PDB file of C-alpha atoms in Angstrom:
ATOM      1  CA  MET D   1     194.756 -28.578  77.536  1.00  0.00           C
ATOM      2  CA  SER D   2     195.969 -31.942  76.472  1.00  0.00           C
ATOM      3  CA  LEU D   3     199.201 -33.001  74.999  1.00  0.00           C
ATOM      4  CA  GLY D   4     199.065 -34.160  71.518  1.00  0.00           C
ATOM      5  CA  THR D   5     198.352 -37.793  70.882  1.00  0.00           C
ATOM      6  CA  ALA D   6     201.251 -38.279  68.504  1.00  0.00           C
ATOM      7  CA  SER D   7     204.421 -40.282  69.811  1.00  0.00           C
ATOM      8  CA  ARG D   8     207.258 -37.852  71.114  1.00  0.00           C
ATOM      9  CA  ASN D   9     209.414 -39.298  68.425  1.00  0.00           C
ATOM     10  CA  SER D  10     207.095 -38.314  65.614  1.00  0.00           C
ATOM     11  CA  PRO D  11     207.833 -35.312  63.673  1.00  0.00           C
ATOM     12  CA  HIS D  12     204.212 -34.295  64.351  1.00  0.00           C
ATOM     13  CA  ALA D  13     204.323 -34.416  68.023  1.00  0.00           C
ATOM     14  CA  ASP D  14     202.822 -31.434  69.727  1.00  0.00           C
ATOM     15  CA  LEU D  15     205.093 -31.156  72.997  1.00  0.00           C
ATOM     16  CA  ALA D  16     203.642 -27.755  74.180  1.00  0.00           C
ATOM     17  CA  PRO D  17     200.257 -28.117  75.975  1.00  0.00           C
ATOM     18  CA  SER D  18     197.528 -26.628  73.929  1.00  0.00           C
ATOM     19  CA  GLY D  19     195.499 -23.857  75.316  1.00  0.00           C
ATOM     20  CA  PHE D  20     198.285 -22.086  77.298  1.00  0.00           C
ATOM     21  CA  THR D  21     199.622 -18.683  76.603  1.00  0.00           C
ATOM     22  CA  ASP D  22     202.813 -17.205  77.894  1.00  0.00           C
ATOM     23  CA  ILE D  23     202.624 -15.216  80.953  1.00  0.00           C
ATOM     24  CA  ALA D  24     202.792 -11.481  80.653  1.00  0.00           C
ATOM     25  CA  ALA D  25     206.068  -9.756  81.482  1.00  0.00           C
ATOM     26  CA  SER D  26     204.262  -7.365  83.937  1.00  0.00           C
ATOM     27  CA  ARG D  27     202.742 -10.448  85.941  1.00  0.00           C
ATOM     28  CA  LYS D  28     206.342 -12.033  85.949  1.00  0.00           C
ATOM     29  CA  ARG D  29     207.626  -8.886  87.306  1.00  0.00           C
ATOM     30  CA  LYS D  30     204.911  -8.579  90.185  1.00  0.00           C
ATOM     31  CA  ASP D  31     205.500 -12.186  90.983  1.00  0.00           C
ATOM     32  CA  ARG D  32     209.225 -11.696  91.380  1.00  0.00           C
ATOM     33  CA  THR D  33     208.640  -8.667  93.396  1.00  0.00           C
ATOM     34  CA  ALA D  34     206.084 -10.312  95.738  1.00  0.00           C
ATOM     35  CA  THR D  35     208.680 -13.253  96.048  1.00  0.00           C
ATOM     36  CA  VAL D  36     211.554 -11.048  96.865  1.00  0.00           C
ATOM     37  CA  ILE D  37     209.427  -9.119  99.431  1.00  0.00           C
ATOM     38  CA  VAL D  38     208.211 -12.383 101.141  1.00  0.00           C
ATOM     39  CA  TYR D  39     211.722 -13.688 101.371  1.00  0.00           C
ATOM     40  CA  ALA D  40     213.087 -10.250 102.631  1.00  0.00           C
ATOM     41  CA  MET D  41     210.232 -10.302 105.416  1.00  0.00           C
ATOM     42  CA  MET D  42     210.996 -13.936 106.304  1.00  0.00           C
ATOM     43  CA  GLY D  43     214.726 -12.949 106.812  1.00  0.00           C
ATOM     44  CA  VAL D  44     213.596 -10.037 108.879  1.00  0.00           C
ATOM     45  CA  ALA D  45     211.421 -12.158 111.051  1.00  0.00           C
ATOM     46  CA  LEU D  46     214.217 -14.565 111.555  1.00  0.00           C
ATOM     47  CA  ILE D  47     216.697 -12.256 112.827  1.00  0.00           C
ATOM     48  CA  PRO D  48     215.294 -11.952 116.382  1.00  0.00           C
ATOM     49  CA  LEU D  49     214.791 -15.817 116.478  1.00  0.00           C
ATOM     50  CA  ILE D  50     218.468 -16.402 115.489  1.00  0.00           C
ATOM     51  CA  TRP D  51     219.635 -13.750 117.907  1.00  0.00           C
ATOM     52  CA  VAL D  52     217.650 -15.423 121.022  1.00  0.00           C
ATOM     53  CA  LEU D  53     219.093 -18.923 119.828  1.00  0.00           C
ATOM     54  CA  VAL D  54     222.716 -17.430 119.627  1.00  0.00           C
ATOM     55  CA  VAL D  55     222.361 -15.909 123.230  1.00  0.00           C
ATOM     56  CA  LEU D  56     220.870 -18.904 124.557  1.00  0.00           C
ATOM     57  CA  VAL D  57     223.476 -21.299 123.485  1.00  0.00           C
ATOM     58  CA  ALA D  58     226.397 -18.797 124.196  1.00  0.00           C
ATOM     59  CA  LYS D  59     225.157 -18.228 127.792  1.00  0.00           C
ATOM     60  CA  GLY D  60     223.727 -21.693 128.678  1.00  0.00           C
ATOM     61  CA  LEU D  61     226.291 -23.932 126.953  1.00  0.00           C
ATOM     62  CA  PRO D  62     228.864 -23.657 129.585  1.00  0.00           C
ATOM     63  CA  ALA D  63     226.349 -24.450 132.188  1.00  0.00           C
ATOM     64  CA  VAL D  64     224.974 -27.644 130.445  1.00  0.00           C
ATOM     65  CA  LEU D  65     228.680 -28.745 129.751  1.00  0.00           C
ATOM     66  CA  ASP D  66     229.500 -28.477 133.581  1.00  0.00           C
ATOM     67  CA  VAL D  67     229.306 -31.888 135.172  1.00  0.00           C
ATOM     68  CA  GLY D  68     228.074 -30.509 138.501  1.00  0.00           C
ATOM     69  CA  TRP D  69     224.988 -28.927 136.849  1.00  0.00           C
ATOM     70  CA  TRP D  70     223.805 -32.563 136.209  1.00  0.00           C
ATOM     71  CA  SER D  71     224.381 -33.719 139.656  1.00  0.00           C
ATOM     72  CA  PHE D  72     223.639 -30.681 142.039  1.00  0.00           C
ATOM     73  CA  ASP D  73     220.322 -30.229 143.311  1.00  0.00           C
ATOM     74  CA  MET D  74     218.692 -26.851 144.449  1.00  0.00           C
ATOM     75  CA  ALA D  75     218.850 -27.457 148.111  1.00  0.00           C
ATOM     76  CA  GLY D  76     220.159 -24.471 149.828  1.00  0.00           C
ATOM     77  CA  GLN D  77     219.952 -22.276 146.920  1.00  0.00           C
ATOM     78  CA  LEU D  78     217.931 -19.114 146.725  1.00  0.00           C
ATOM     79  CA  SER D  79     216.486 -17.682 143.658  1.00  0.00           C
ATOM     80  CA  ASN D  80     218.999 -14.865 143.369  1.00  0.00           C
ATOM     81  CA  GLN D  81     222.105 -17.101 144.003  1.00  0.00           C
ATOM     82  CA  ALA D  82     224.132 -18.758 141.336  1.00  0.00           C
ATOM     83  CA  GLY D  83     224.541 -22.408 141.446  1.00  0.00           C
ATOM     84  CA  GLY D  84     222.410 -25.569 141.783  1.00  0.00           C
ATOM     85  CA  GLY D  85     221.652 -27.994 139.242  1.00  0.00           C
ATOM     86  CA  ILE D  86     219.117 -29.918 137.367  1.00  0.00           C
ATOM     87  CA  SER D  87     219.110 -33.230 139.310  1.00  0.00           C
ATOM     88  CA  HIS D  88     215.951 -32.572 141.402  1.00  0.00           C
ATOM     89  CA  ALA D  89     214.212 -31.664 138.187  1.00  0.00           C
ATOM     90  CA  ILE D  90     215.186 -34.875 136.268  1.00  0.00           C
ATOM     91  CA  ILE D  91     214.446 -37.123 139.359  1.00  0.00           C
ATOM     92  CA  GLY D  92     211.054 -35.405 139.832  1.00  0.00           C
ATOM     93  CA  THR D  93     210.141 -35.680 136.180  1.00  0.00           C
ATOM     94  CA  LEU D  94     211.021 -39.456 136.251  1.00  0.00           C
ATOM     95  CA  THR D  95     209.049 -39.913 139.347  1.00  0.00           C
ATOM     96  CA  GLN D  96     205.837 -38.391 137.872  1.00  0.00           C
ATOM     97  CA  ALA D  97     206.220 -40.189 135.002  1.00  0.00           C
ATOM     98  CA  LEU D  98     206.579 -43.515 136.841  1.00  0.00           C
ATOM     99  CA  VAL D  99     203.591 -42.793 139.164  1.00  0.00           C
ATOM    100  CA  THR D 100     201.672 -41.823 136.075  1.00  0.00           C
ATOM    101  CA  THR D 101     202.597 -45.093 134.092  1.00  0.00           C
ATOM    102  CA  VAL D 102     201.952 -47.415 137.001  1.00  0.00           C
ATOM    103  CA  ILE D 103     198.425 -46.245 137.577  1.00  0.00           C
ATOM    104  CA  SER D 104     197.176 -45.371 134.082  1.00  0.00           C
ATOM    105  CA  VAL D 105     198.560 -48.212 132.025  1.00  0.00           C
ATOM    106  CA  PRO D 106     196.649 -50.851 133.813  1.00  0.00           C
ATOM    107  CA  VAL D 107     193.415 -48.910 133.906  1.00  0.00           C
ATOM    108  CA  GLY D 108     194.037 -48.139 129.975  1.00  0.00           C
ATOM    109  CA  VAL D 109     194.516 -51.932 129.175  1.00  0.00           C
ATOM    110  CA  LEU D 110     191.757 -53.028 131.422  1.00  0.00           C
ATOM    111  CA  THR D 111     189.344 -50.527 129.927  1.00  0.00           C
ATOM    112  CA  ALA D 112     190.362 -51.576 126.218  1.00  0.00           C
ATOM    113  CA  VAL D 113     189.759 -55.275 127.207  1.00  0.00           C
ATOM    114  CA  TYR D 114     186.552 -54.511 128.633  1.00  0.00           C
ATOM    115  CA  LEU D 115     185.479 -52.396 125.498  1.00  0.00           C
ATOM    116  CA  VAL D 116     186.720 -54.959 122.981  1.00  0.00           C
ATOM    117  CA  GLU D 117     185.746 -58.195 124.753  1.00  0.00           C
ATOM    118  CA  TYR D 118     182.860 -57.628 127.007  1.00  0.00           C
ATOM    119  CA  SER D 119     180.921 -54.427 126.645  1.00  0.00           C
ATOM    120  CA  ARG D 120     178.960 -55.662 123.360  1.00  0.00           C
ATOM    121  CA  GLY D 121     177.315 -52.316 122.706  1.00  0.00           C
ATOM    122  CA  GLY D 122     175.842 -52.140 126.404  1.00  0.00           C
ATOM    123  CA  TRP D 123     175.230 -48.715 127.929  1.00  0.00           C
ATOM    124  CA  LEU D 124     178.447 -49.030 129.984  1.00  0.00           C
ATOM    125  CA  GLY D 125     180.393 -49.673 127.092  1.00  0.00           C
ATOM    126  CA  ARG D 126     178.970 -46.725 125.168  1.00  0.00           C
ATOM    127  CA  VAL D 127     179.359 -44.389 128.198  1.00  0.00           C
ATOM    128  CA  THR D 128     182.991 -45.433 128.590  1.00  0.00           C
ATOM    129  CA  THR D 129     183.528 -45.080 124.725  1.00  0.00           C
ATOM    130  CA  PHE D 130     182.190 -41.592 124.943  1.00  0.00           C
ATOM    131  CA  MET D 131     184.290 -40.615 127.999  1.00  0.00           C
ATOM    132  CA  VAL D 132     187.387 -42.011 126.278  1.00  0.00           C
ATOM    133  CA  ASP D 133     186.542 -40.139 123.199  1.00  0.00           C
ATOM    134  CA  ILE D 134     185.872 -36.876 125.236  1.00  0.00           C
ATOM    135  CA  LEU D 135     189.131 -37.233 127.229  1.00  0.00           C
ATOM    136  CA  THR D 136     191.107 -37.852 123.968  1.00  0.00           C
ATOM    137  CA  GLY D 137     190.555 -34.135 123.041  1.00  0.00           C
ATOM    138  CA  VAL D 138     191.035 -32.469 126.356  1.00  0.00           C
ATOM    139  CA  PRO D 139     194.151 -30.048 126.209  1.00  0.00           C
ATOM    140  CA  SER D 140     196.721 -30.606 128.954  1.00  0.00           C
ATOM    141  CA  ILE D 141     196.174 -27.107 130.567  1.00  0.00           C
ATOM    142  CA  VAL D 142     192.300 -28.118 131.068  1.00  0.00           C
ATOM    143  CA  ALA D 143     193.559 -31.294 132.730  1.00  0.00           C
ATOM    144  CA  ALA D 144     195.814 -29.483 134.878  1.00  0.00           C
ATOM    145  CA  LEU D 145     193.446 -26.903 135.885  1.00  0.00           C
ATOM    146  CA  PHE D 146     190.682 -29.413 136.583  1.00  0.00           C
ATOM    147  CA  VAL D 147     193.001 -31.477 138.973  1.00  0.00           C
ATOM    148  CA  TYR D 148     193.970 -28.134 140.562  1.00  0.00           C
ATOM    149  CA  ALA D 149     190.319 -27.053 141.133  1.00  0.00           C
ATOM    150  CA  LEU D 150     189.307 -30.472 142.279  1.00  0.00           C
ATOM    151  CA  TRP D 151     192.433 -31.891 144.278  1.00  0.00           C
ATOM    152  CA  ILE D 152     193.941 -28.926 145.479  1.00  0.00           C
ATOM    153  CA  ALA D 153     191.344 -26.150 145.773  1.00  0.00           C
ATOM    154  CA  LEU D 154     188.178 -28.142 146.603  1.00  0.00           C
ATOM    155  CA  PHE D 155     189.737 -31.063 148.649  1.00  0.00           C
ATOM    156  CA  GLY D 156     192.538 -29.063 150.237  1.00  0.00           C
ATOM    157  CA  PHE D 157     195.388 -31.131 149.525  1.00  0.00           C
ATOM    158  CA  SER D 158     198.805 -29.340 149.002  1.00  0.00           C
ATOM    159  CA  ARG D 159     200.568 -28.911 145.685  1.00  0.00           C
ATOM    160  CA  SER D 160     202.479 -32.013 144.806  1.00  0.00           C
ATOM    161  CA  GLY D 161     203.905 -34.079 142.143  1.00  0.00           C
ATOM    162  CA  PHE D 162     201.068 -36.464 142.770  1.00  0.00           C
ATOM    163  CA  ALA D 163     198.585 -33.896 141.473  1.00  0.00           C
ATOM    164  CA  VAL D 164     200.813 -33.468 138.532  1.00  0.00           C
ATOM    165  CA  SER D 165     200.532 -37.325 138.019  1.00  0.00           C
ATOM    166  CA  LEU D 166     196.723 -37.163 138.304  1.00  0.00           C
ATOM    167  CA  ALA D 167     196.547 -34.424 135.594  1.00  0.00           C
ATOM    168  CA  LEU D 168     198.945 -36.631 133.474  1.00  0.00           C
ATOM    169  CA  MET D 169     196.412 -39.658 133.866  1.00  0.00           C
ATOM    170  CA  LEU D 170     193.676 -37.792 132.340  1.00  0.00           C
ATOM    171  CA  LEU D 171     195.663 -37.399 129.270  1.00  0.00           C
TER     172      LEU D 171
END
């Protein structure tokens, strides 16, 4: 299965790999048939996805392009009423991200400094490294359920943006 050793300009060059035979016509036909079937099924699977995307853009684009949608909040809007906007969601997201960042960045930096500079393989450093490794692999839904079970169900605090920030801090 190697190419000949003669140079390509030589009249004795063996340009075809040795040991290979041409594929039978029936195998080529089966390969082409399977390829056509796979592409056809992919096209069939894409039809509902494209349909949902077209409907989403057709119905959602006018609302997104409306300036009021970006500045109104949902105060006074019932769930079956038209209207409202997204400003409350944007402000809430930014607030939760800010609270999470203000609390978790200093804790993370101080933990990293301790592990790199001061732990020197002690038991606290090993336990901290182990816990960081464990928390790295936690899915976000597990962190959210943990915070819900601890903060809301066990301690009795109300559902709030701070509870969401606590879940984000675990991640």
